[in-house]
Structures are given as structure tokens and as C-alpha cells.
Coordinates of C-alpha atoms and ligand atoms in Angstrom, one line a residue:
E1 CA 78.6 126.0 118.5
H2 CA 78.3 125.6 122.3
I3 CA 79.5 121.9 122.1
L4 CA 82.3 122.5 119.7
T5 CA 83.6 125.5 121.6
N6 CA 83.6 123.5 124.9
L7 CA 85.3 120.6 123.2
N8 CA 88.0 122.9 121.9
Q9 CA 88.5 124.2 125.5
V10 CA 89.3 120.7 126.7
G11 CA 91.8 120.1 123.9
I12 CA 89.6 118.4 121.3
K13 CA 90.5 120.2 118.0
N14 CA 87.6 120.6 115.7
H15 CA 86.5 122.4 112.6
L16 CA 84.7 125.4 114.2
V17 CA 86.5 128.6 113.5
K18 CA 83.8 131.2 114.5
R19 CA 80.2 132.0 114.5
I20 CA 79.3 134.3 111.6
N21 CA 75.6 134.8 112.5
M22 CA 72.7 132.8 114.0
R23 CA 72.6 130.5 111.0
E24 CA 76.2 130.4 109.7
Q25 CA 79.6 129.3 111.0
L26 CA 83.0 129.6 109.5
V27 CA 84.6 126.2 109.6
Q28 CA 88.0 124.7 108.7
L29 CA 87.8 122.8 105.4
V30 CA 88.9 119.2 105.9
D31 CA 89.3 116.1 103.8
I32 CA 86.5 114.1 105.5
I33 CA 87.2 110.5 106.4
P34 CA 84.4 108.4 104.9
I35 CA 83.3 106.8 108.1
E36 CA 80.6 107.6 110.6
F37 CA 81.7 106.8 114.1
I38 CA 78.7 105.8 116.2
V39 CA 79.1 105.9 119.9
R40 CA 76.7 104.1 122.2
N41 CA 76.2 104.3 125.9
I42 CA 72.7 102.8 126.0
A43 CA 71.4 100.3 123.5
T44 CA 68.6 101.5 121.2
G45 CA 67.8 102.0 117.5
S46 CA 69.5 99.8 114.9
L47 CA 71.7 98.1 117.5
T48 CA 68.7 96.6 119.4
K49 CA 67.1 95.5 116.1
R50 CA 70.3 94.0 114.6
L51 CA 71.4 92.0 117.7
G52 CA 68.1 91.5 119.6
I53 CA 69.3 93.5 122.6
E54 CA 66.6 94.9 124.9
D55 CA 66.0 98.6 124.2
G56 CA 67.4 100.8 127.0
T57 CA 70.1 98.4 128.1
V58 CA 72.9 100.4 129.7
L59 CA 76.3 99.3 128.3
D60 CA 79.1 98.6 130.8
Y61 CA 81.6 100.1 128.3
P62 CA 80.8 102.6 125.5
L63 CA 80.6 100.9 122.2
I64 CA 82.1 102.5 119.1
E65 CA 80.8 101.3 115.7
Y66 CA 81.9 102.2 112.2
C67 CA 79.7 102.8 109.2
L68 CA 80.9 103.6 105.7
K69 CA 79.6 106.9 104.5
N70 CA 77.8 105.8 101.4
D71 CA 74.1 106.8 101.0
E72 CA 73.6 104.4 98.0
L73 CA 74.6 101.5 100.2
E74 CA 72.8 103.0 103.2
D75 CA 75.9 103.5 105.3
P76 CA 76.8 99.8 106.0
L77 CA 78.3 98.7 109.3
I78 CA 82.0 97.9 108.8
S79 CA 84.8 96.6 111.1
K80 CA 88.2 97.9 112.0
E81 CA 89.7 95.4 109.6
H82 CA 87.7 96.8 106.7
I83 CA 88.9 100.3 107.6
I84 CA 92.6 99.1 107.4
A85 CA 92.1 96.7 104.5
F86 CA 90.5 99.4 102.3
K87 CA 92.9 102.1 103.5
W88 CA 90.2 104.5 104.7
M89 CA 92.6 105.0 107.8
D90 CA 95.7 103.4 109.0
G91 CA 96.1 101.7 112.4
S92 CA 97.6 104.6 114.2
E93 CA 95.0 107.1 112.8
L94 CA 92.3 104.7 114.0
D95 CA 93.9 104.5 117.5
F96 CA 94.2 108.3 117.6
V97 CA 90.5 108.8 116.6
N98 CA 89.3 106.1 119.0
K99 CA 91.1 107.8 121.9
K100 CA 89.5 111.2 120.9
I101 CA 86.1 109.6 120.7
R102 CA 86.3 108.2 124.2
R103 CA 87.3 111.6 125.6
I104 CA 84.5 113.3 123.6
N105 CA 82.0 110.8 125.0
D106 CA 83.2 111.3 128.6
F107 CA 83.0 115.1 128.2
L108 CA 79.6 115.1 126.5
Q109 CA 78.0 112.6 128.9
G110 CA 79.0 114.8 131.8
M111 CA 77.9 118.0 130.1
F112 CA 74.4 116.6 129.2
R113 CA 74.1 114.8 132.6
G114 CA 74.6 118.2 134.3
V115 CA 71.5 119.5 132.6
G116 CA 69.4 116.4 133.2
I117 CA 69.9 114.7 129.9
K118 CA 71.2 111.2 129.1
L119 CA 73.5 110.9 126.1
V120 CA 72.2 107.6 124.7
D121 CA 74.2 107.5 121.4
F122 CA 75.6 109.9 118.8
K123 CA 77.5 110.1 115.6
L124 CA 80.9 111.7 115.0
E125 CA 82.9 112.5 111.8
F126 CA 86.6 113.4 111.5
G127 CA 88.6 115.0 108.7
R128 CA 92.2 115.4 107.7
T129 CA 93.9 118.8 107.6
E130 CA 97.3 120.0 106.5
K131 CA 98.9 123.3 107.6
N132 CA 102.4 124.3 106.8
G133 CA 103.1 120.6 105.9
K134 CA 101.8 119.4 109.2
K135 CA 99.1 116.8 109.0
D136 CA 96.4 116.4 111.6
I137 CA 93.0 114.8 112.1
I138 CA 90.3 117.0 113.7
L139 CA 86.7 116.5 114.7
A140 CA 84.3 117.8 111.9
D141 CA 80.6 118.1 111.1
E142 CA 77.9 119.0 113.6
I143 CA 77.0 117.6 117.0
S144 CA 73.4 118.4 117.8
P145 CA 70.1 116.8 118.6
D146 CA 70.0 115.8 114.9
T147 CA 73.1 113.5 115.5
C148 CA 72.6 112.4 119.1
R149 CA 69.9 110.5 121.0
L150 CA 69.1 112.6 124.1
W151 CA 66.7 111.3 126.7
D152 CA 65.4 113.2 129.8
V153 CA 67.2 111.7 132.8
T154 CA 64.1 111.0 134.8
T155 CA 61.3 110.4 132.3
D156 CA 63.3 109.1 129.3
K157 CA 61.4 111.7 127.1
K158 CA 63.1 111.8 123.7
M159 CA 64.6 115.2 123.0
D160 CA 66.3 114.5 119.7
K161 CA 65.6 113.6 116.0
D162 CA 63.6 110.5 117.0
R163 CA 60.7 112.9 117.8
F164 CA 60.6 113.5 114.0
R165 CA 61.5 109.9 113.0
K166 CA 58.8 108.4 115.3
N167 CA 56.3 111.3 115.3
L168 CA 56.7 111.8 119.1
G169 CA 55.6 115.5 119.1
N170 CA 57.0 118.9 118.6
L171 CA 60.6 118.8 117.5
V172 CA 61.5 122.5 117.7
E173 CA 60.3 122.8 121.3
A174 CA 62.5 119.9 122.4
Y175 CA 65.5 121.2 120.5
Q176 CA 65.0 124.6 122.1
E177 CA 64.8 123.0 125.6
V178 CA 68.1 121.2 124.9
A179 CA 69.7 124.4 123.8
R180 CA 68.4 126.2 127.0
Ligands
UDP1 N1 73.2 109.0 113.3 C1 73.4 110.1 112.6 N2 73.5 110.1 111.2 C2 73.4 108.9 110.5 C3 73.2 107.7 111.3 C4 73.1 107.8 112.6 O1 73.5 111.2 113.1 O2 73.5 108.9 109.3 C5 73.1 109.0 114.8 C6 71.7 108.8 115.2 O3 71.1 110.1 115.4 C7 71.9 108.2 116.6 C8 73.1 107.3 116.4 O4 73.8 107.9 115.3 O5 72.1 109.1 117.6 C9 72.9 105.9 116.2 O6 72.1 105.6 115.2 P1 71.6 104.2 114.8 O7 72.7 103.4 114.2 O8 70.9 103.5 115.9 O9 70.6 104.4 113.6 P2 69.1 104.6 113.6 O10 68.5 103.5 114.4 O11 68.9 105.9 114.2 O12 68.8 104.6 112.1

């Protein structure tokens, strides 16, 4: 809620309408684009395994990767050409989304850096909407320590879902620290 509200205030339209209570949000229904957009500022995880890059390498320029949302196929990595060829998006939609992604990354990196956290990588999803005949693409789904890698700026302590994935200690305490 905090992240999506802030993004909205800097002009990144997203699905959050309002908080209903501590556990529920009213969100705009979208036609979700079947692609996970992975944004990387520091190399780790599947990228380092796939390409033999040293873990923790700071990337000169943020990397955007595309994965097809398909659990049976384990969300395979795809290229821009696949996206166009199979009509998951057209070229102008892809340009539009890529520009949004870079703005979102700049904003989130600054926001996390301000509280002593490195935004290593994260996943975004977008969806199509139509209101009074006007079509749009907005940011959808959650942005949270479940969908980001967040490392402490001085110690590189992992404060995200990797704590659970790699059994690195109490997950809830780390998430609460991020929220604070
Ligand atoms: N991610 C996610 N949902 C997915 C896949 C990845 O939220 O289904 C996030 C993940 O938390 C990490 C980033 O995307 O912040 C990059 O993940 P990566 O491709 O390295 O996959 P992993 O090594 O985590 O399986």
C-alpha cells in the first residue's frame, strides 16, 4: 500500500484503489499481461546461475528481463521478439511499459536507499484497463519483500523472501523491519 500510493503520487498509475482493512485492499480489475517483468540492479539468483556472473555484481545499467507467466512451464525467460511474435504485447505497449519500469526502478531504488536498503531486483506485472472506451496499461499486482530482493546497505543482510527460500532466519521480523 505504501509503495503503490507513493508510485501513484509520482504519476505511475496502478491498481490500488484503497485500503479496506489491515489485510484487504480494493484494487482495479485488469486484464493481466501474461509476462513477469524482472528488473535487476545487482546480479544474483537465477541470473548468476544462468550466465555464470559473480553474485553481487553491480550492473552499470538496470536490466529488464521478461518471463512468460506459465507455472507449468516454470515461467520461462523470453525475449522482446517472442512478446511481439506471439502478440502478448505490441511494440508501442512494450516501449510504454519499459519506460514505466525504468521510472519505477529509479523511484524505488531511491526510496529504499533512503532507509538503508539496496533494491537488488524485483518483479513487476502490468494489466490492461478500459474506461469509457479509453484503453490504458497500469501497474498491477503487489510490490513487497515477497517480490523484491532487499539487502541491508552496509551488511548485505537479506530482508526479503530469500530468508524463507534459503532458510536464513526469521522472515516476519525482517519484513516488519522493512515496513518500519
Ligand atoms: N520474482 C517474483 N516472482 C516470480 C519470480 C521472481 O517475485 O515468480 C522476483 C524474485 O523475488 C526476485 C526477482 O524476481 O526479486 C528475480 O528473481 P530470479 O529470476 O532471480 O529468480 P529466483 O532466483 O529468485 O528464482
